[in-house]
PDB file of C-alpha atoms in Angstrom:
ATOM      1  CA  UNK A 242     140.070  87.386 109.074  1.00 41.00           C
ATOM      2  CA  UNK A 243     138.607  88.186 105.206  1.00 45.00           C
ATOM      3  CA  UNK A 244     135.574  86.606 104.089  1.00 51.00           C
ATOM      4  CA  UNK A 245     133.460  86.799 101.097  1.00 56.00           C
ATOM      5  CA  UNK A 246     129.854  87.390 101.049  1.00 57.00           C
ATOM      6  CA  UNK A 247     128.113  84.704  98.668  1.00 56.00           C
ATOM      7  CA  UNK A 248     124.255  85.794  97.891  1.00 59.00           C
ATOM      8  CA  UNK A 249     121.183  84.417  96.155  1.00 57.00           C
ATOM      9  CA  UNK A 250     118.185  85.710  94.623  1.00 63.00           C
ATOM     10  CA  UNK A 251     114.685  84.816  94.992  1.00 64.00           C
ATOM     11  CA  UNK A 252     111.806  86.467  93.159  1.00 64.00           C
ATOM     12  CA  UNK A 253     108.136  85.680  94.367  1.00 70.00           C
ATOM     13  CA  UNK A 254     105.998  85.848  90.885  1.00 67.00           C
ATOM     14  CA  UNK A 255     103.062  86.040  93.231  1.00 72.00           C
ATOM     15  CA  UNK A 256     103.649  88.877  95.045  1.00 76.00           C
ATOM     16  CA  UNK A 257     106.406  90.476  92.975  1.00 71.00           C
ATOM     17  CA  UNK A 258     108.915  90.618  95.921  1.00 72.00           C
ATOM     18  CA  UNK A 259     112.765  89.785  95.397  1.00 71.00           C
ATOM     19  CA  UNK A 260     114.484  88.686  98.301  1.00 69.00           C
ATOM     20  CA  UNK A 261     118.197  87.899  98.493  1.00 65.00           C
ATOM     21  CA  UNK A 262     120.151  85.457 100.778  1.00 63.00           C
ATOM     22  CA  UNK A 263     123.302  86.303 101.965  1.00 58.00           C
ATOM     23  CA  UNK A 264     126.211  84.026 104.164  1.00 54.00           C
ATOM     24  CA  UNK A 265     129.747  84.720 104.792  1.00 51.00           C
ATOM     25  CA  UNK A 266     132.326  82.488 103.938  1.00 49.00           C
ATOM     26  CA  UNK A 267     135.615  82.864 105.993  1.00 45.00           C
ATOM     27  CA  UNK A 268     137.865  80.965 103.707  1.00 45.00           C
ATOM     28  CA  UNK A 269     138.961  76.797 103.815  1.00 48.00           C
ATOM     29  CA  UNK A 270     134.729  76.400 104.030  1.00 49.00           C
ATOM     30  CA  UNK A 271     134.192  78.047 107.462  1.00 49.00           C
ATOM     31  CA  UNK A 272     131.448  79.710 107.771  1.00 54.00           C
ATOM     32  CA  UNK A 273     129.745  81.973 110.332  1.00 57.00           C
ATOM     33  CA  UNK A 274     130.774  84.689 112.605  1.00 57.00           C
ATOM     34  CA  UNK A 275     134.449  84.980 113.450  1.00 59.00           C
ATOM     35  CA  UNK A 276     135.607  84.570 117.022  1.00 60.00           C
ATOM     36  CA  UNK A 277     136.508  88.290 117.487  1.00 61.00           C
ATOM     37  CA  UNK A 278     133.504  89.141 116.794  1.00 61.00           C
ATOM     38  CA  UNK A 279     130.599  90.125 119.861  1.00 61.00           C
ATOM     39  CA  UNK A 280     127.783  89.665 118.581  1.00 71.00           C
ATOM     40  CA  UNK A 281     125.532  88.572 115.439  1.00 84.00           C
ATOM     41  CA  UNK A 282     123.875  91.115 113.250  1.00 89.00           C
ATOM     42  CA  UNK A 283     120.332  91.141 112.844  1.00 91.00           C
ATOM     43  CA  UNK A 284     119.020  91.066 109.459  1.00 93.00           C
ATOM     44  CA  UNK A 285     118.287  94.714 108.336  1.00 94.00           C
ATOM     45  CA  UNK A 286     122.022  95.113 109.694  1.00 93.00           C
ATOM     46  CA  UNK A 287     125.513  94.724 109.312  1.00 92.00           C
ATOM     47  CA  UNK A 288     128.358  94.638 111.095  1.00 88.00           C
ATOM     48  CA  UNK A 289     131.016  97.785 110.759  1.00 83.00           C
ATOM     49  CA  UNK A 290     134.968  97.360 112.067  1.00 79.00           C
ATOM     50  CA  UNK A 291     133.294  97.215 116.112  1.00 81.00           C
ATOM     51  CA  UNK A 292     129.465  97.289 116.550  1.00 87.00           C
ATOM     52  CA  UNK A 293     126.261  96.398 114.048  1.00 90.00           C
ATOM     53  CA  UNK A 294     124.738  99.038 112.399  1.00 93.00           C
ATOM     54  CA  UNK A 295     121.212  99.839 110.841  1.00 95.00           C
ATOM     55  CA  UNK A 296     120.907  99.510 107.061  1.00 95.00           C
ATOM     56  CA  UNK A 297     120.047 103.268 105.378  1.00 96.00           C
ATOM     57  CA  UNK A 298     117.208 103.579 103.672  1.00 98.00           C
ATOM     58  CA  UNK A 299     117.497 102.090 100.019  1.00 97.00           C
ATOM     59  CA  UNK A 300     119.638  99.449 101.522  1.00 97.00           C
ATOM     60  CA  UNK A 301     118.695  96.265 103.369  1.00 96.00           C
ATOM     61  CA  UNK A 302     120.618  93.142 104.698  1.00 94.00           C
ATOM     62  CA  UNK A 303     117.933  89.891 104.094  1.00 93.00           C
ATOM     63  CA  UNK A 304     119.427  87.668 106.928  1.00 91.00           C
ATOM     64  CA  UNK A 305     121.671  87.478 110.300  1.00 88.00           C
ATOM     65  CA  UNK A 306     125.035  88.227 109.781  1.00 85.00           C
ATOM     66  CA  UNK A 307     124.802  89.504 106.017  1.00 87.00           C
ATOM     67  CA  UNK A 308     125.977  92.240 104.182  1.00 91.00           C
ATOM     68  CA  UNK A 309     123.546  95.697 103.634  1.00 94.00           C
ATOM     69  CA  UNK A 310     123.030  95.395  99.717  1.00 95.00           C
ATOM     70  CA  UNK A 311     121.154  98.245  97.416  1.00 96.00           C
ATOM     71  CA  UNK A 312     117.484  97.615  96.712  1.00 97.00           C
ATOM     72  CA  UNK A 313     117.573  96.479  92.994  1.00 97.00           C
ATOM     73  CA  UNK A 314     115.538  99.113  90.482  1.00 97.00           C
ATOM     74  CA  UNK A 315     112.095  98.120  90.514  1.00 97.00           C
ATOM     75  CA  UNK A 316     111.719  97.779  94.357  1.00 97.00           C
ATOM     76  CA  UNK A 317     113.116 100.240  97.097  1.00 98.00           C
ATOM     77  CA  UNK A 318     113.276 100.581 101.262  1.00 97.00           C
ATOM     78  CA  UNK A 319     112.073 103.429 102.776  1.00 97.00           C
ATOM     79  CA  UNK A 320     113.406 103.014 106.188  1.00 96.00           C
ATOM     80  CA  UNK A 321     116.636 102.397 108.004  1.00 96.00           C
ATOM     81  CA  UNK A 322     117.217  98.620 109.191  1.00 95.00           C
ATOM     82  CA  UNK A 323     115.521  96.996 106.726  1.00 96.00           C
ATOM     83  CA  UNK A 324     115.555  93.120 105.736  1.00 95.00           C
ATOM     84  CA  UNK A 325     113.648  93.227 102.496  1.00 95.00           C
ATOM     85  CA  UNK A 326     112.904  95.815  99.857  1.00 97.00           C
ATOM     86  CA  UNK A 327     109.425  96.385  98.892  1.00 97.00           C
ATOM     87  CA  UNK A 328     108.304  96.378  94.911  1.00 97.00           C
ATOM     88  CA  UNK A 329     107.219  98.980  93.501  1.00 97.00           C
ATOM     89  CA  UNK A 330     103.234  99.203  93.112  1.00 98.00           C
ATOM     90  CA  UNK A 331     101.482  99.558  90.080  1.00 98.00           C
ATOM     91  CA  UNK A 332     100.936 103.015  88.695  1.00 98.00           C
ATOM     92  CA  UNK A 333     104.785 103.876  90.013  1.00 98.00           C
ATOM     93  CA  UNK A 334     108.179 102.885  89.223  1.00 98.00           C
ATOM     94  CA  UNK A 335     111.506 102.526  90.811  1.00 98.00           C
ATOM     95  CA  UNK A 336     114.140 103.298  87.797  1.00 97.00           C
ATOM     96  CA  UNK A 337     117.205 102.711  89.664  1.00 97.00           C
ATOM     97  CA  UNK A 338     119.187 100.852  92.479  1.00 97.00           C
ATOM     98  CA  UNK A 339     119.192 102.101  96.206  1.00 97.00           C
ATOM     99  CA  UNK A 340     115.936 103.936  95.995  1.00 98.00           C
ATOM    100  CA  UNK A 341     113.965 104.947  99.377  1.00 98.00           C
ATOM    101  CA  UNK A 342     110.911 105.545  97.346  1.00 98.00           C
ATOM    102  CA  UNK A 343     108.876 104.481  94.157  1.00 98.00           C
ATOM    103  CA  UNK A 344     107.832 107.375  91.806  1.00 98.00           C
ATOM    104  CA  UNK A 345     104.296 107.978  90.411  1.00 98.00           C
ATOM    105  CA  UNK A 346     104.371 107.162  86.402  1.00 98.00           C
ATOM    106  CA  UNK A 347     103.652 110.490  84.730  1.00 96.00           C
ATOM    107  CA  UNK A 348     100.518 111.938  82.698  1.00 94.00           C
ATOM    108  CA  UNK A 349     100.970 110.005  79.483  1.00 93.00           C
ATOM    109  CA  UNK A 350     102.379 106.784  81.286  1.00 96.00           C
ATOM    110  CA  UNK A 351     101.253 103.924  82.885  1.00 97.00           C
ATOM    111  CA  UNK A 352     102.633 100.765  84.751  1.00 97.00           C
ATOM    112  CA  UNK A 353     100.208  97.567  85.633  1.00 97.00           C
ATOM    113  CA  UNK A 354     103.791  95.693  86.762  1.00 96.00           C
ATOM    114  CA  UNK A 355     104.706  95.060  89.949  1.00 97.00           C
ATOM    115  CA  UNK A 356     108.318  95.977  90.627  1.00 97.00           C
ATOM    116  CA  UNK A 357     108.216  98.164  87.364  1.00 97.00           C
ATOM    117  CA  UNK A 358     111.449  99.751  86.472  1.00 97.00           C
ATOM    118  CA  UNK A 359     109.949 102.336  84.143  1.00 97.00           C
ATOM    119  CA  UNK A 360     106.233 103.838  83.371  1.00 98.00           C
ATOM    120  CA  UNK A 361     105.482 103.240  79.187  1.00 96.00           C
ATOM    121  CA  UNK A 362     104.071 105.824  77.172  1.00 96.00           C
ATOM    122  CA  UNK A 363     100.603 106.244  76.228  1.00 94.00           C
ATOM    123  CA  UNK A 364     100.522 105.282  72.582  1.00 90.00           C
ATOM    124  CA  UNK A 365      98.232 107.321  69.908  1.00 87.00           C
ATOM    125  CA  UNK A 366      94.591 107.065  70.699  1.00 88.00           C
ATOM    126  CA  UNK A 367      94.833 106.681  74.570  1.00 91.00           C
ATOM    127  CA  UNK A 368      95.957 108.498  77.118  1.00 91.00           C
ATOM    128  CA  UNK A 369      95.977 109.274  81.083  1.00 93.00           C
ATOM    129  CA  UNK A 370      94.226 112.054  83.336  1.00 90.00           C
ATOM    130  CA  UNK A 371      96.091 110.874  85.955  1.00 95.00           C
ATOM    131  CA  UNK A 372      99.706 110.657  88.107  1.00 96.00           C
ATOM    132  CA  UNK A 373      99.918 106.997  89.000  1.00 97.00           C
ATOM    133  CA  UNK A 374      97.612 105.271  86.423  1.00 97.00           C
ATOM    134  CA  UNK A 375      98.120 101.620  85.840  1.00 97.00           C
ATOM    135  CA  UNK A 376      96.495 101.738  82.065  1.00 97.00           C
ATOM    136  CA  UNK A 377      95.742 104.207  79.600  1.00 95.00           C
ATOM    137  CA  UNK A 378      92.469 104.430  78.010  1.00 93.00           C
ATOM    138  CA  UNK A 379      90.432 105.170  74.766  1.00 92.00           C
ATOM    139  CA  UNK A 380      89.548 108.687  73.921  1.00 87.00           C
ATOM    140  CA  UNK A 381      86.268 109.379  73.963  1.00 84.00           C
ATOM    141  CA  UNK A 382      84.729 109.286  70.981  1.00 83.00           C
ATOM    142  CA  UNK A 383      84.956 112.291  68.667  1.00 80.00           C
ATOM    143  CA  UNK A 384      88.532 113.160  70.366  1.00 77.00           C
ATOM    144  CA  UNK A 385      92.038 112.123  70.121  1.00 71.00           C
ATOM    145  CA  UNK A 386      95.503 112.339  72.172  1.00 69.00           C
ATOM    146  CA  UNK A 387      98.341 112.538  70.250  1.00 66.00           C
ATOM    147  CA  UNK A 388     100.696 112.541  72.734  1.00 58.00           C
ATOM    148  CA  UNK A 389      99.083 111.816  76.159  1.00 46.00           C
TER     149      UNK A 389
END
């Protein structure tokens, strides 16, 4: 049998978390798992030609019977079988899809998002003594950054 895998978004302004919903549709509106099949996946799995199978990291499957799907940039999944991807914290970033990690913004950058896809630049006048940093701040007086 072919199917199609129809999914949905849902973003959590609260926490920052995006979660997707996922259902196959087996043509003529059936739905659900086709007789040949054994068994229902678990979320965090899929299944593959004869058994279910784990998600890899930077992947994740958000309910039963779904599809493993990359993490979108801005959140990532640092373990295998997973049913949600996490957001990136502020102070990192996740710049791409299918990460297993968020990076640490740079000296000179800064992120106060959650789910950030990219650190920004310090502008003239502030700057950051720190990997991670959330905000850049004043130079002291007497001083200046230029750059960072």
């Amino acid at each position: 049998q072919s199917g199609e895998v129809v999914e949905v978004g849902l973003f959590d302004s609260a926490t920052g978390d995006i979660s997707f919903s996922s259902d196959w549709s087996f043509g003529e509106n059936i739905s659900g798992v086709p007789a040949d099949r054994p068994d229902s996946c678990a979320a965090g799995s899929e299944y593959n030609s004869s058994a279910c199978r784990l998600c890899s990291p930077g992947y994740f499957s958000p309910a039963e019977d779904s599809t493993c799907l990359q993490c979108p940039a801005g959140t990532y999944s640092a373990s295998e079988g997973s049913s949600a991807c996490a957001s990136a914290p502020p102070g990192s970033h996740v710049p791409e899809a299918g990460q297993t990690e968020a990076t640490l913004c740079g000296l000179g950058y800064a992120s106060s998002e959650i789910g950030a896809e990219f650190c920004s630049p310090c502008s003239t006048g502030v700057y950051t003594s720190v990997q991670g940093a959330t905000e850049c701040v004043w130079c002291a007086k007497g001083s200046y950054a230029d750059r960072t």
